[in-house]
XYZ file of C-alpha atoms in Angstrom:
743
model
C 56.392 136.615 78.844
C 57.977 133.889 76.597
C 56.388 132.186 73.661
C 54.372 129.072 74.424
C 52.268 126.407 72.781
C 48.565 127.137 73.655
C 46.931 124.391 71.637
C 48.111 121.291 69.853
C 46.690 118.443 67.749
C 48.408 115.838 65.615
C 50.435 117.745 63.025
C 49.358 121.205 64.176
C 50.619 123.612 66.931
C 49.180 127.022 67.811
C 51.933 129.110 69.507
C 51.480 132.376 71.297
C 54.260 134.946 70.544
C 53.606 138.041 72.702
C 56.065 140.236 70.689
C 54.347 139.677 67.254
C 53.172 143.117 66.160
C 51.924 144.621 62.983
C 55.375 144.681 61.448
C 55.282 142.913 58.074
C 59.029 142.865 57.675
C 59.412 141.089 61.016
C 56.538 138.613 60.346
C 57.891 137.918 56.870
C 61.366 136.979 58.287
C 59.809 134.898 61.065
C 57.624 133.096 58.535
C 60.567 132.368 56.312
C 62.692 131.206 59.334
C 60.086 128.707 60.530
C 59.313 127.445 57.012
C 62.983 126.601 56.503
C 62.597 123.737 58.973
C 62.324 120.594 56.767
C 59.259 119.136 58.815
C 57.175 122.325 58.580
C 54.500 122.282 55.825
C 52.793 125.736 56.419
C 52.831 128.769 58.697
C 50.014 131.156 59.366
C 50.698 134.238 61.541
C 47.976 136.243 63.176
C 49.484 139.467 64.502
C 46.205 140.702 66.069
C 46.019 137.565 68.202
C 49.798 137.495 68.830
C 49.972 133.974 67.688
C 50.903 131.639 64.818
C 49.676 128.303 63.659
C 52.208 125.626 62.368
C 51.399 122.469 60.473
C 54.096 119.875 60.129
C 54.831 116.428 58.843
C 54.314 113.893 61.652
C 56.220 111.177 59.976
C 59.339 113.314 60.077
C 59.338 114.538 63.669
C 57.441 113.869 66.817
C 55.349 116.550 68.486
C 57.802 117.004 71.283
C 60.739 117.647 69.025
C 58.718 119.816 66.680
C 57.514 121.959 69.622
C 61.053 122.305 71.031
C 62.505 123.196 67.640
C 59.901 125.826 66.858
C 60.065 127.539 70.246
C 63.890 127.532 70.094
C 63.747 129.127 66.705
C 61.148 131.789 67.772
C 63.192 132.618 70.969
C 66.486 132.870 69.106
C 64.987 134.931 66.425
C 64.318 137.637 69.051
C 61.765 140.437 69.435
C 60.182 142.629 66.853
C 62.950 145.080 67.257
C 65.138 142.743 65.255
C 67.527 141.429 67.944
C 68.501 137.926 67.140
C 71.446 135.513 67.403
C 70.478 133.754 64.149
C 72.196 134.463 60.917
C 69.574 135.285 58.420
C 70.689 134.772 54.754
C 70.158 137.300 52.000
C 67.124 136.016 50.292
C 66.562 136.774 46.739
C 63.215 138.452 46.019
C 60.718 136.840 43.836
C 60.095 139.345 41.070
C 57.553 137.362 39.215
C 54.346 139.444 38.887
C 51.253 138.159 40.778
C 48.653 136.553 38.738
C 45.552 138.744 38.454
C 42.915 136.049 38.247
C 40.038 138.567 37.875
C 41.715 140.226 34.945
C 42.823 137.027 33.247
C 40.005 134.568 34.197
C 37.011 136.389 35.767
C 36.239 139.032 33.128
C 36.909 136.766 30.147
C 34.647 134.042 31.751
C 31.784 136.516 32.159
C 32.202 137.746 28.538
C 32.252 134.191 27.180
C 29.229 133.233 29.362
C 27.261 136.136 28.086
C 28.171 135.423 24.486
C 27.046 131.805 24.811
C 23.663 132.580 26.307
C 23.017 135.878 24.297
C 20.626 134.276 21.886
C 18.345 132.295 24.106
C 18.214 134.990 26.795
C 18.107 137.906 24.299
C 20.760 139.851 26.091
C 21.283 143.208 24.572
C 24.311 143.329 22.240
C 25.619 146.392 23.980
C 26.050 144.582 27.210
C 27.902 141.641 25.586
C 30.048 144.093 23.548
C 30.986 146.071 26.739
C 31.911 142.778 28.542
C 34.160 141.707 25.680
C 35.692 145.145 25.432
C 36.430 145.085 29.177
C 37.994 141.548 28.883
C 40.101 142.726 25.960
C 41.468 145.833 27.772
C 44.988 144.189 28.195
C 45.224 143.913 24.276
C 44.028 147.500 23.802
C 46.393 148.816 26.465
C 49.422 147.129 24.906
C 48.581 148.232 21.374
C 48.025 151.793 22.519
C 51.210 151.894 24.488
C 53.194 150.579 21.488
C 51.679 153.188 19.182
C 52.104 156.079 21.638
C 55.361 155.266 23.310
C 57.209 153.234 20.728
C 55.694 154.995 17.677
C 55.066 151.682 15.928
C 52.309 149.044 15.920
C 52.645 145.664 17.477
C 50.899 142.241 17.204
C 48.338 143.347 19.845
C 47.051 145.855 17.353
C 46.078 142.965 15.028
C 44.347 141.105 17.893
C 42.588 144.261 19.008
C 41.241 144.952 15.474
C 40.210 141.389 15.011
C 38.249 141.244 18.239
C 36.710 144.724 17.603
C 35.477 143.847 14.087
C 33.923 140.517 15.179
C 32.211 142.150 18.070
C 30.822 144.983 16.126
C 29.524 142.487 13.596
C 27.664 140.568 16.334
C 29.958 137.508 16.322
C 30.627 137.491 20.143
C 31.700 133.837 20.787
C 35.098 133.965 18.958
C 36.532 137.147 20.544
C 35.311 136.212 24.068
C 36.589 132.706 23.698
C 39.962 134.120 22.657
C 40.224 136.331 25.800
C 39.216 133.264 27.970
C 41.652 130.789 26.459
C 44.571 133.294 26.521
C 43.642 134.049 30.119
C 43.775 130.380 31.052
C 47.247 130.040 29.413
C 48.565 133.051 31.156
C 47.179 131.910 34.472
C 48.615 128.448 34.132
C 51.974 129.952 33.082
C 51.992 132.144 36.221
C 50.907 129.305 38.465
C 53.523 127.040 36.878
C 56.322 129.591 37.518
C 55.233 130.160 41.036
C 55.055 126.408 41.637
C 58.564 125.875 40.259
C 59.990 128.654 42.374
C 58.212 127.275 45.427
C 59.651 123.839 44.829
C 63.152 125.180 44.383
C 62.763 127.443 47.414
C 61.503 124.466 49.382
C 64.574 122.446 48.389
C 66.757 125.293 49.518
C 64.896 125.923 52.644
C 64.771 122.186 53.455
C 68.485 122.513 53.922
C 68.465 125.809 55.765
C 68.136 124.499 59.257
C 70.492 123.413 61.964
C 73.268 121.318 60.545
C 75.686 118.857 62.252
C 79.363 119.670 61.405
C 82.624 118.236 62.676
C 84.981 120.902 63.961
C 88.154 120.385 66.025
C 87.287 116.669 66.222
C 83.840 117.392 67.827
C 80.428 117.183 66.277
C 78.391 120.415 66.805
C 75.124 121.803 65.514
C 75.231 125.124 63.719
C 72.918 127.213 61.639
C 72.996 126.248 57.900
C 73.940 129.704 57.020
C 77.200 129.279 59.055
C 78.444 126.348 56.961
C 81.416 127.334 54.684
C 83.307 125.551 52.044
C 85.668 123.055 53.670
C 83.452 122.143 56.643
C 82.958 118.549 57.360
C 79.162 118.102 57.457
C 77.495 115.006 59.137
C 74.253 113.768 57.623
C 72.027 111.245 59.268
C 68.998 109.179 57.856
C 66.032 111.381 57.064
C 68.190 114.471 56.616
C 68.446 116.483 53.514
C 72.033 116.875 52.310
C 72.635 120.619 52.831
C 75.697 121.214 50.616
C 77.382 120.126 47.403
C 80.439 118.205 48.361
C 82.549 115.066 48.480
C 81.969 112.177 50.827
C 84.858 111.728 53.222
C 83.418 108.712 55.164
C 80.426 106.533 55.115
C 78.240 104.569 52.667
C 74.536 105.444 52.313
C 71.409 105.192 50.253
C 70.193 108.570 48.972
C 67.290 109.846 47.029
C 68.358 112.344 44.264
C 65.001 112.662 42.382
C 64.835 116.377 42.847
C 68.159 116.691 40.852
C 68.034 113.929 38.396
C 64.363 113.104 38.226
C 65.189 109.498 38.810
C 63.059 108.024 41.627
C 65.421 105.154 42.234
C 67.693 105.518 45.273
C 71.379 105.309 44.688
C 74.319 104.107 46.773
C 76.871 106.796 47.637
C 80.182 105.982 49.261
C 83.469 107.629 50.115
C 85.166 109.559 47.358
C 81.969 110.337 45.441
C 80.270 113.667 45.101
C 76.774 114.351 46.514
C 74.596 117.352 46.051
C 72.307 119.512 48.082
C 68.618 118.610 48.141
C 69.286 114.900 48.103
C 67.735 113.018 50.977
C 69.616 110.420 52.966
C 67.517 107.334 53.386
C 69.864 104.880 55.072
C 73.402 105.148 56.504
C 75.477 108.020 57.686
C 77.805 110.372 55.762
C 80.651 112.761 56.482
C 80.742 115.205 53.644
C 83.364 117.897 52.912
C 81.404 120.988 51.730
C 82.441 122.473 48.375
C 79.538 124.782 47.754
C 76.705 126.078 49.876
C 73.410 127.965 49.530
C 72.806 129.615 46.209
C 76.140 128.220 44.838
C 74.897 124.648 44.996
C 73.340 122.998 41.869
C 69.805 123.435 43.078
C 70.636 127.080 44.208
C 71.999 127.921 40.772
C 68.959 126.437 39.121
C 66.741 128.519 41.435
C 68.610 131.694 40.529
C 68.197 131.007 36.769
C 64.515 130.296 37.338
C 64.183 133.726 39.092
C 66.354 135.766 36.655
C 65.004 134.135 33.405
C 67.989 135.100 31.288
C 66.303 133.829 28.199
C 65.205 136.883 26.337
C 68.560 137.718 24.816
C 68.605 135.004 22.136
C 69.276 135.750 18.503
C 66.331 133.624 17.362
C 63.939 135.450 19.795
C 65.260 138.796 18.572
C 64.815 137.861 14.923
C 61.247 136.635 15.579
C 60.312 139.828 17.472
C 61.746 141.971 14.748
C 59.818 139.940 12.054
C 56.595 140.280 14.051
C 57.059 144.069 14.336
C 57.780 144.484 10.593
C 54.826 142.148 9.601
C 51.986 144.105 11.317
C 51.556 146.897 8.717
C 51.680 144.494 5.676
C 49.151 142.272 7.333
C 46.736 145.201 7.815
C 47.281 146.095 4.064
C 46.622 142.408 3.124
C 43.335 142.456 5.081
C 42.328 145.768 3.369
C 43.210 144.313 0.014
C 41.028 141.167 0.567
C 38.160 143.391 1.774
C 38.458 145.553 -1.379
C 38.338 142.386 -3.567
C 35.584 140.428 -1.770
C 33.622 143.109 0.067
C 33.227 140.781 3.172
C 34.889 141.546 6.502
C 35.353 137.821 7.555
C 38.069 136.792 5.161
C 39.557 140.289 5.369
C 40.295 140.127 9.053
C 41.355 136.559 9.153
C 45.021 137.383 8.516
C 44.999 139.386 11.667
C 45.079 135.960 13.468
C 48.435 134.998 12.015
C 50.496 134.024 15.067
C 53.444 136.391 14.931
C 53.935 136.562 18.585
C 51.984 134.913 21.469
C 52.621 131.226 20.791
C 56.149 131.355 19.536
C 57.415 134.100 21.916
C 56.108 132.201 24.896
C 57.217 128.673 23.862
C 60.837 129.731 23.066
C 61.712 131.128 26.577
C 60.080 128.101 28.243
C 62.353 125.742 26.367
C 65.410 127.782 26.996
C 64.702 128.158 30.778
C 64.028 124.427 31.080
C 67.268 123.697 29.430
C 69.204 126.187 31.671
C 67.796 124.767 34.962
C 68.229 121.126 33.791
C 71.861 121.890 32.995
C 72.463 123.407 36.419
C 70.961 120.403 38.162
C 73.279 118.174 36.145
C 76.388 120.082 36.980
C 76.784 122.656 34.140
C 76.052 126.269 34.784
C 75.112 128.009 31.605
C 74.671 131.793 32.063
C 71.864 132.635 29.540
C 69.692 131.589 26.714
C 72.081 133.389 24.227
C 75.018 131.199 25.519
C 72.857 128.094 25.188
C 71.987 129.075 21.621
C 75.679 129.771 20.698
C 76.649 126.363 22.344
C 74.303 124.521 20.031
C 76.129 126.164 17.145
C 79.650 125.429 18.265
C 81.680 123.728 15.551
C 85.195 124.350 16.899
C 86.653 123.913 20.355
C 90.097 125.121 21.484
C 91.404 123.534 24.618
C 94.198 124.997 26.744
C 96.112 121.886 27.706
C 97.191 122.706 31.213
C 94.545 122.217 33.929
C 91.818 121.386 31.469
C 92.952 118.290 29.469
C 95.431 117.523 32.221
C 94.679 116.673 35.908
C 96.218 119.896 37.265
C 98.359 118.165 39.845
C 101.832 118.004 38.204
C 104.783 116.002 39.520
C 108.008 118.007 39.591
C 111.680 117.151 39.457
C 114.636 119.664 39.874
C 117.793 119.611 37.758
C 120.677 121.925 38.560
C 123.385 123.267 36.304
C 126.217 122.597 38.793
C 126.662 120.062 41.654
C 127.469 122.910 44.042
C 123.923 124.348 43.548
C 121.457 122.782 45.898
C 118.157 121.512 44.361
C 116.449 122.825 47.456
C 117.707 126.317 46.670
C 116.405 126.156 43.152
C 113.002 124.834 44.334
C 112.826 127.516 47.139
C 113.398 130.357 44.702
C 110.924 128.923 42.111
C 108.240 128.345 44.748
C 108.728 131.844 46.254
C 108.309 133.417 42.808
C 105.291 131.250 41.891
C 103.453 131.420 45.220
C 101.141 134.244 44.121
C 99.923 132.467 40.984
C 96.799 130.429 40.758
C 98.084 128.022 38.107
C 98.452 124.236 38.165
C 102.279 124.359 37.665
C 102.625 127.041 40.219
C 100.490 125.072 42.549
C 102.606 121.945 42.051
C 105.945 123.743 42.598
C 104.671 125.372 45.786
C 103.248 122.012 47.104
C 106.561 120.169 46.322
C 108.415 122.869 48.405
C 105.958 122.589 51.264
C 106.102 118.854 51.422
C 109.909 119.104 51.780
C 109.545 121.560 54.641
C 111.066 124.418 52.615
C 110.346 127.874 54.042
C 109.414 130.350 51.298
C 111.037 133.784 51.168
C 109.635 137.237 50.436
C 109.668 138.849 47.019
C 110.959 142.391 47.193
C 109.800 143.178 43.614
C 107.644 140.970 41.489
C 106.580 141.178 37.763
C 104.620 138.713 35.831
C 104.868 138.362 32.022
C 101.933 136.606 30.690
C 102.790 133.297 28.962
C 106.470 133.682 29.695
C 107.159 133.676 33.491
C 108.118 135.774 36.428
C 110.924 138.288 37.148
C 111.352 139.169 40.792
C 113.870 140.165 43.407
C 114.538 137.914 46.408
C 117.125 138.858 49.003
C 118.629 141.318 46.658
C 118.986 138.651 43.939
C 117.486 139.043 40.522
C 115.430 135.917 39.900
C 113.811 134.690 36.703
C 111.378 131.758 36.661
C 109.953 130.938 33.220
C 110.410 129.578 29.813
C 112.710 130.127 26.848
C 111.214 133.481 25.728
C 111.543 135.024 29.206
C 115.237 134.176 29.412
C 115.851 135.282 25.822
C 114.119 138.592 26.591
C 116.494 139.063 29.595
C 119.489 137.892 27.505
C 120.206 134.856 29.688
C 121.968 131.812 28.187
C 120.273 128.485 28.954
C 122.135 126.155 26.473
C 123.880 124.372 29.412
C 120.642 122.504 30.114
C 119.872 121.599 26.499
C 121.009 117.971 26.677
C 118.640 117.278 29.574
C 115.784 119.137 27.767
C 116.438 117.257 24.485
C 116.376 113.958 26.378
C 113.173 114.538 28.209
C 109.499 114.669 27.070
C 108.486 116.564 30.219
C 107.510 120.161 30.347
C 110.021 122.559 32.024
C 110.707 126.039 33.318
C 114.135 127.567 34.049
C 115.331 129.212 37.203
C 118.035 131.934 36.783
C 119.723 134.071 39.411
C 121.553 137.287 38.581
C 121.657 136.521 34.870
C 122.846 132.928 35.213
C 120.681 129.769 34.896
C 121.067 127.663 38.072
C 118.583 124.999 37.287
C 115.336 123.868 35.680
C 112.185 122.300 37.090
C 110.776 119.563 34.989
C 107.098 118.714 35.581
C 104.652 116.174 34.288
C 100.922 116.939 34.348
C 99.231 113.773 33.231
C 96.139 113.924 31.023
C 92.806 113.331 32.578
C 91.539 109.743 32.166
C 88.597 110.975 30.150
C 90.457 113.447 27.898
C 91.026 111.152 24.938
C 87.512 109.826 24.971
C 86.123 113.321 25.198
C 88.117 114.489 22.241
C 87.002 111.536 20.216
C 83.399 112.078 21.072
C 83.506 115.763 20.114
C 85.160 114.793 16.775
C 82.396 112.320 16.137
C 79.989 115.245 16.508
C 81.867 116.893 13.619
C 83.443 119.482 15.966
C 86.992 120.519 15.047
C 89.427 120.383 18.040
C 92.589 122.372 18.675
C 94.835 122.225 21.592
C 97.234 125.071 22.679
C 100.085 124.577 25.087
C 102.951 126.674 26.299
C 105.213 123.609 26.064
C 107.803 122.770 23.368
C 106.914 120.968 20.067
C 108.243 117.672 21.493
C 105.714 117.760 24.393
C 103.023 119.085 21.978
C 103.590 116.130 19.613
C 103.359 113.732 22.479
C 100.133 115.225 23.588
C 98.706 114.874 20.073
C 99.571 111.232 20.039
C 97.992 110.642 23.365
C 94.775 112.382 22.327
C 94.635 110.806 18.892
C 94.959 114.156 17.076
C 97.102 115.241 14.183
C 100.105 117.380 15.250
C 99.026 120.359 13.215
C 95.995 120.733 15.570
C 98.260 121.074 18.638
C 99.875 124.528 18.908
C 103.142 124.620 20.905
C 104.848 127.636 22.568
C 101.411 129.312 22.653
C 101.592 132.632 24.422
C 98.462 134.521 25.624
C 98.638 136.536 22.425
C 98.949 133.389 20.245
C 95.931 131.822 21.864
C 93.804 134.880 21.316
C 94.986 135.183 17.716
C 94.045 131.562 17.034
C 90.573 132.165 18.358
C 90.130 135.333 16.424
C 91.420 133.668 13.191
C 88.913 130.777 13.578
C 86.056 133.242 14.281
C 87.137 135.256 11.267
C 86.789 132.181 9.074
C 83.146 131.798 10.186
C 83.584 129.257 12.936
C 81.576 129.289 16.054
C 84.346 128.766 18.626
C 84.303 127.608 22.291
C 87.542 128.078 24.264
C 88.165 125.797 27.279
C 90.539 127.213 29.835
C 90.664 129.055 33.134
C 94.184 130.433 33.705
C 95.242 133.987 33.693
C 97.115 133.232 30.472
C 93.793 132.489 28.786
C 91.803 135.673 29.590
C 92.103 137.250 26.159
C 91.287 133.971 24.317
C 88.265 133.426 26.533
C 86.967 136.879 25.841
C 87.366 136.557 22.031
C 85.670 133.148 21.969
C 81.952 132.810 21.179
C 81.585 130.669 24.240
C 84.019 130.514 27.112
C 84.099 127.408 29.252
C 85.963 126.796 32.470
C 85.923 124.570 35.546
C 84.587 126.012 38.804
C 87.613 127.315 40.596
C 85.946 128.088 43.885
C 82.811 128.011 45.929
C 81.232 131.199 44.504
C 79.954 130.313 41.086
C 78.479 133.753 40.363
C 82.032 135.181 40.608
C 83.093 132.950 37.698
C 83.488 134.898 34.461
C 83.090 132.109 31.949
C 79.840 131.621 29.907
C 79.746 127.952 30.880
C 81.005 126.708 34.210
C 81.571 122.968 34.742
C 80.647 122.301 38.461
C 82.090 118.866 38.358
C 85.794 118.127 37.781
C 84.913 116.263 34.555
C 85.215 117.117 30.928
C 82.135 115.090 30.155
C 80.147 118.209 31.148
C 81.200 119.810 27.850
C 79.681 116.964 25.835
C 76.504 117.038 27.976
C 76.252 120.806 27.649
C 76.474 120.741 23.795
C 74.043 117.759 23.620
C 71.596 119.647 25.895
C 71.920 122.834 23.859
C 71.293 121.067 20.575
C 68.308 119.241 22.080
C 66.870 122.644 23.391
C 67.188 124.218 19.955
C 65.460 121.144 18.406
C 62.584 121.769 20.843
C 62.484 125.391 19.961
C 62.229 124.669 16.275
C 59.600 121.973 17.002
C 57.539 124.592 19.010
C 57.717 126.989 16.062
C 56.392 124.206 13.696
C 53.738 123.194 16.140
C 52.453 126.816 16.365
C 53.029 128.040 12.875
C 51.834 125.169 10.539
C 48.329 124.790 12.077
C 48.011 128.593 12.323
C 48.766 128.974 8.620
C 46.270 126.162 7.753
C 43.325 127.740 9.608
C 44.049 131.262 8.457
C 44.200 129.971 4.844
C 40.907 128.208 5.494
C 39.379 131.368 6.874
C 40.426 133.420 3.764
C 39.481 131.002 0.982
C 36.864 128.690 2.549
C 35.208 130.942 5.250
C 36.278 128.625 8.153
C 34.587 129.623 11.362
C 36.810 131.881 13.383
C 36.138 129.770 16.561
C 38.143 127.006 14.901
C 40.993 129.541 14.421
C 40.855 130.605 18.104
C 40.788 127.090 19.456
C 43.595 125.802 17.090
C 45.875 128.732 17.978
C 45.493 128.421 21.610
C 45.670 124.615 21.703
C 48.958 124.529 19.704
C 50.453 127.304 21.820
C 49.424 125.354 24.924
C 50.858 122.171 23.568
C 54.205 123.871 22.672
C 54.529 125.714 26.010
C 53.294 123.183 28.582
C 54.139 119.875 26.923
C 56.823 119.933 24.217
C 58.949 122.605 26.142
C 58.932 120.700 29.380
C 59.988 117.276 28.097
C 63.207 115.937 29.737
C 66.295 117.324 27.952
C 68.881 115.073 29.569
C 68.865 111.437 30.466
C 69.821 110.832 34.075
C 73.477 110.465 34.493
C 73.961 107.279 36.473
C 77.191 107.468 38.491
C 76.139 105.110 41.241
C 74.515 101.661 41.294
C 70.781 101.722 42.005
C 68.797 99.545 44.295
C 67.093 96.485 42.839
C 63.344 96.113 43.288
C 61.870 93.510 45.621
C 65.109 92.248 47.197
C 65.991 91.108 50.638
C 67.041 93.340 53.508
C 70.734 92.833 54.628
C 72.825 94.405 57.383
C 76.388 95.656 56.759
C 78.454 96.741 59.755
C 79.854 100.242 59.338
C 81.868 101.144 62.396
C 79.525 102.372 65.054
C 76.243 101.971 63.136
C 74.424 99.422 61.190
C 73.559 100.178 57.587
C 70.456 98.348 56.365
C 70.603 97.909 52.701
C 68.830 95.967 49.928
C 70.259 93.083 48.130
C 72.781 94.320 45.465
C 74.499 92.527 42.685
C 77.641 90.770 43.781
C 80.098 93.544 42.649
C 78.197 96.100 44.640
C 78.152 93.883 47.626
C 81.893 93.612 47.494
C 82.196 97.349 47.069
C 79.992 97.935 50.134
C 81.780 95.351 52.239
C 85.228 96.992 51.500
C 84.235 100.476 52.482
C 85.406 101.603 55.891
C 83.975 104.591 57.644
């Protein structure tokens, strides 16, 4: 018997699925599969009744389409034995511990309630004390574990002693209020984390459905999981963009609020980049996929939210070590006060010094918010420690090729003799360079391919980092590289010196059997933004150095174009030279970031405090750099540094928000007998303020790359090939831009 709809109302379907059994793995996968449809709001599976109930958004889909789509998904998913023709992605488990509401809210609420009504109801103190002791079990457990397992006291011991002494003295409200307020904070933290994960998962799942792609000139619908980098994805009004990619055709109005936080729709047109999770409001787009799934911006942000790589920071480690070392002195301070005053109140007040809970929670919240914000804005920062170092960077070393330059060099071939064909020189060079992933190698191979040159096979092949390649082709010994490579192999290249002296281009030699047969001159133009980015970084008091494998003439020209002094641009820089420069700067106390992504920069990247590179492929997790720029734009470096500095400002603000009031009320308790309830309320209020308000403030202003729609304007129609694009009235420059776009 096939599955069928047995009852339906508006926005709700009940579907009988005969093969649903008490198989939790099967039902979990089926639940995930159906929730991945963008119109589905909830799924409730009843294995005993062999049925499920689906609620859906009626404004997104009609009942007929919803029913057909759901039945198709269920049928394609197959039976409980696991047979299916759908490709299920590898989902990442949510390791966040479940909130124990009874432990965190129920027991503390009972204890607080009993404490408040103890006097009028004459409740026996033993009962109230037992309730408080039960609510405080988490503190006692952590304190005991630290003493038994780690052989040292922790801050939970101070809290345990403080609650115990107050309870034994008959002051029940303060300790019970403490357990209640801390329980509320912990519950809100857990709920907030779960809600963020749910939102990110929903953004991902909103894309994980059937997607239209263009293959072999035909539009076809495939499962989202089958989309790969390079596919041409077709997106229609109402659809969620499923990939990060570049628009090939079309103009549309899209909603990017989940990425940028900006509720204003923006116009996107051919040549611009768009990101997964944005919703298409009007128009039609053909997008070339660059990254899919967990490698999209929203996917990377979700992974960071799950992994929480924020507990490796130096400031966090220092704070934790200070908290551990302060426990015993605090106990001695309390004992000393008791010896002098003979009263327990002022003596145990120092036990409420906030060495841990407020600061330790507020710091990771700020770091995690910064990491996820950076990912949504096109900068993938691996951990809180990297973010912390990025805020301290005072020196940046750029490798010129492929970072400051566009990475699409133009080549020209010079031969040493008219009898030597430029085609032969280019063929040998391209054959030798074909295995390298380097902008110059790519340009040489591309030049050969555009001229229809068939590459040969290398019989032997050796790469000399920073110098070039030595290989054997058709029995001929071939060298392709710079001065040092030819000098090392005792090859004279003076015959090309006049051409080299007259040119400001970079070059590599091509030698065959110990004789230079030609040189390939190449020009890799600077990125349009390079000079401005360098100037901006210098305004931030960051020292800039540029390393290049080119000769001093080219290096000086680069310095002039970038507005730098020649002594900051290092010519003839080998891999070893680059690494030595980074090491020397670090040795002089600099916090150094190195920007590069070639194999010649591997050593320098590893020695730098922070390594930065552009995303070289569709798998971001495979990148080795500490900071990966998802967009092909150096502006990401400035944004990353600004975000890191802002995040650290918030961390220090959080510390001040927690520490200053805490010190004030503790001092008041010691010298003026301030009621401990004031201490409890102040400590929890400031911790709450730091964690849930200050740490969650926006860290980056929305980067506006496209014009936004003006409010309250007239609707117009712009013809776009085979469809009409309704748009709102734009300023005249935008109207001209739209009218010129062809799809």
